[in-house]
Amino acid sequence: ENEISYDDCFLSCNAEKLKIKSQLKGLIESIGSNVREHELIMLRKNDVNEIYQSEKSDFKTLEDKNIKQYIHLLNHFMNIKTIF
């Protein structure tokens, strides 16, 4: 009465195999999507880094000019202060 049917066992195993195969396909697609997303992020990171590197020297030059202007103004005001 508790005899296991070969056909039932085969159908059950086959259904489990199809379920696992479907899950595996989903995982493989997800991994592929993640790889593509990672590649895009790395490209964007490289683009941002290139922009940063190209603008860094301009910013430093601008910063140096501003500092020189502020020092010049401070010296000017200090000279005026000592006069009065």
PDB file of C-alpha atoms in Angstrom:
ATOM      1  CA  GLU A   1       0.000   0.000   0.000  1.00  0.00           C
ATOM      2  CA  ASN A   2       2.879   2.403   0.706  1.00  0.00           C
ATOM      3  CA  GLU A   3       4.545   1.336  -2.469  1.00  0.00           C
ATOM      4  CA  ILE A   4       6.268   4.164  -4.365  1.00  0.00           C
ATOM      5  CA  SER A   5       5.289   4.347  -7.988  1.00  0.00           C
ATOM      6  CA  TYR A   6       8.142   4.697 -10.451  1.00  0.00           C
ATOM      7  CA  ASP A   7       6.013   6.942 -12.648  1.00  0.00           C
ATOM      8  CA  ASP A   8       5.117   9.241  -9.717  1.00  0.00           C
ATOM      9  CA  CYS A   9       8.759   9.409  -8.649  1.00  0.00           C
ATOM     10  CA  PHE A  10       9.868  10.158 -12.218  1.00  0.00           C
ATOM     11  CA  LEU A  11       7.253  12.904 -12.622  1.00  0.00           C
ATOM     12  CA  SER A  12       8.174  14.429  -9.268  1.00  0.00           C
ATOM     13  CA  CYS A  13      11.898  14.397 -10.054  1.00  0.00           C
ATOM     14  CA  ASN A  14      11.290  15.762 -13.539  1.00  0.00           C
ATOM     15  CA  ALA A  15       9.159  18.607 -12.142  1.00  0.00           C
ATOM     16  CA  GLU A  16      11.893  19.397  -9.599  1.00  0.00           C
ATOM     17  CA  LYS A  17      14.495  19.331 -12.384  1.00  0.00           C
ATOM     18  CA  LEU A  18      12.456  21.795 -14.463  1.00  0.00           C
ATOM     19  CA  LYS A  19      12.007  24.064 -11.442  1.00  0.00           C
ATOM     20  CA  ILE A  20      15.744  24.039 -10.692  1.00  0.00           C
ATOM     21  CA  LYS A  21      16.539  24.578 -14.384  1.00  0.00           C
ATOM     22  CA  SER A  22      14.227  27.613 -14.448  1.00  0.00           C
ATOM     23  CA  GLN A  23      15.790  29.032 -11.272  1.00  0.00           C
ATOM     24  CA  LEU A  24      19.270  28.482 -12.682  1.00  0.00           C
ATOM     25  CA  LYS A  25      18.303  30.264 -15.915  1.00  0.00           C
ATOM     26  CA  GLY A  26      17.044  33.214 -13.844  1.00  0.00           C
ATOM     27  CA  LEU A  27      20.285  33.306 -11.848  1.00  0.00           C
ATOM     28  CA  ILE A  28      22.393  33.196 -15.010  1.00  0.00           C
ATOM     29  CA  GLU A  29      20.377  36.069 -16.520  1.00  0.00           C
ATOM     30  CA  SER A  30      20.709  38.033 -13.280  1.00  0.00           C
ATOM     31  CA  ILE A  31      24.473  37.495 -13.223  1.00  0.00           C
ATOM     32  CA  GLY A  32      24.707  38.626 -16.859  1.00  0.00           C
ATOM     33  CA  SER A  33      22.693  41.733 -16.047  1.00  0.00           C
ATOM     34  CA  ASN A  34      24.890  42.466 -13.022  1.00  0.00           C
ATOM     35  CA  VAL A  35      28.041  42.052 -15.125  1.00  0.00           C
ATOM     36  CA  ARG A  36      26.713  44.509 -17.740  1.00  0.00           C
ATOM     37  CA  GLU A  37      25.701  46.967 -15.024  1.00  0.00           C
ATOM     38  CA  HIS A  38      29.146  46.667 -13.420  1.00  0.00           C
ATOM     39  CA  GLU A  39      30.810  47.355 -16.782  1.00  0.00           C
ATOM     40  CA  LEU A  40      28.658  50.477 -17.275  1.00  0.00           C
ATOM     41  CA  ILE A  41      29.482  51.684 -13.767  1.00  0.00           C
ATOM     42  CA  MET A  42      33.193  51.190 -14.407  1.00  0.00           C
ATOM     43  CA  LEU A  43      32.928  53.133 -17.696  1.00  0.00           C
ATOM     44  CA  ARG A  44      31.098  55.964 -15.925  1.00  0.00           C
ATOM     45  CA  LYS A  45      33.672  55.888 -13.136  1.00  0.00           C
ATOM     46  CA  ASN A  46      36.478  56.171 -15.690  1.00  0.00           C
ATOM     47  CA  ASP A  47      34.670  59.039 -17.441  1.00  0.00           C
ATOM     48  CA  VAL A  48      34.187  60.887 -14.156  1.00  0.00           C
ATOM     49  CA  ASN A  49      37.818  60.277 -13.213  1.00  0.00           C
ATOM     50  CA  GLU A  50      38.992  61.655 -16.572  1.00  0.00           C
ATOM     51  CA  ILE A  51      36.846  64.762 -16.097  1.00  0.00           C
ATOM     52  CA  TYR A  52      38.136  65.142 -12.543  1.00  0.00           C
ATOM     53  CA  GLN A  53      41.751  64.815 -13.648  1.00  0.00           C
ATOM     54  CA  SER A  54      41.280  67.298 -16.499  1.00  0.00           C
ATOM     55  CA  GLU A  55      39.541  69.857 -14.279  1.00  0.00           C
ATOM     56  CA  LYS A  56      41.742  69.354 -11.224  1.00  0.00           C
ATOM     57  CA  SER A  57      44.634  71.375 -12.619  1.00  0.00           C
ATOM     58  CA  ASP A  58      42.252  74.136 -13.745  1.00  0.00           C
ATOM     59  CA  PHE A  59      40.738  74.252 -10.272  1.00  0.00           C
ATOM     60  CA  LYS A  60      44.179  74.324  -8.664  1.00  0.00           C
ATOM     61  CA  THR A  61      45.224  77.186 -10.961  1.00  0.00           C
ATOM     62  CA  LEU A  62      42.040  79.085 -10.135  1.00  0.00           C
ATOM     63  CA  GLU A  63      42.530  78.380  -6.435  1.00  0.00           C
ATOM     64  CA  ASP A  64      46.123  79.658  -6.588  1.00  0.00           C
ATOM     65  CA  LYS A  65      44.989  82.836  -8.382  1.00  0.00           C
ATOM     66  CA  ASN A  66      42.281  83.440  -5.784  1.00  0.00           C
ATOM     67  CA  ILE A  67      44.717  82.905  -2.923  1.00  0.00           C
ATOM     68  CA  LYS A  68      47.194  85.334  -4.521  1.00  0.00           C
ATOM     69  CA  GLN A  69      44.423  87.906  -4.952  1.00  0.00           C
ATOM     70  CA  TYR A  70      43.350  87.524  -1.319  1.00  0.00           C
ATOM     71  CA  ILE A  71      46.933  87.843  -0.105  1.00  0.00           C
ATOM     72  CA  HIS A  72      47.351  90.952  -2.246  1.00  0.00           C
ATOM     73  CA  LEU A  73      44.149  92.453  -0.803  1.00  0.00           C
ATOM     74  CA  LEU A  74      45.187  91.589   2.751  1.00  0.00           C
ATOM     75  CA  ASN A  75      48.578  93.209   2.227  1.00  0.00           C
ATOM     76  CA  HIS A  76      46.889  96.254   0.753  1.00  0.00           C
ATOM     77  CA  PHE A  77      44.552  96.559   3.748  1.00  0.00           C
ATOM     78  CA  MET A  78      47.412  96.005   6.172  1.00  0.00           C
ATOM     79  CA  ASN A  79      49.339  98.835   4.477  1.00  0.00           C
ATOM     80  CA  ILE A  80      46.310 101.101   4.733  1.00  0.00           C
ATOM     81  CA  LYS A  81      45.892 100.153   8.394  1.00  0.00           C
ATOM     82  CA  THR A  82      49.521 100.985   9.194  1.00  0.00           C
ATOM     83  CA  ILE A  83      49.158 104.353   7.462  1.00  0.00           C
ATOM     84  CA  PHE A  84      46.239 105.283   9.696  1.00  0.00           C
TER      85      PHE A  84
END
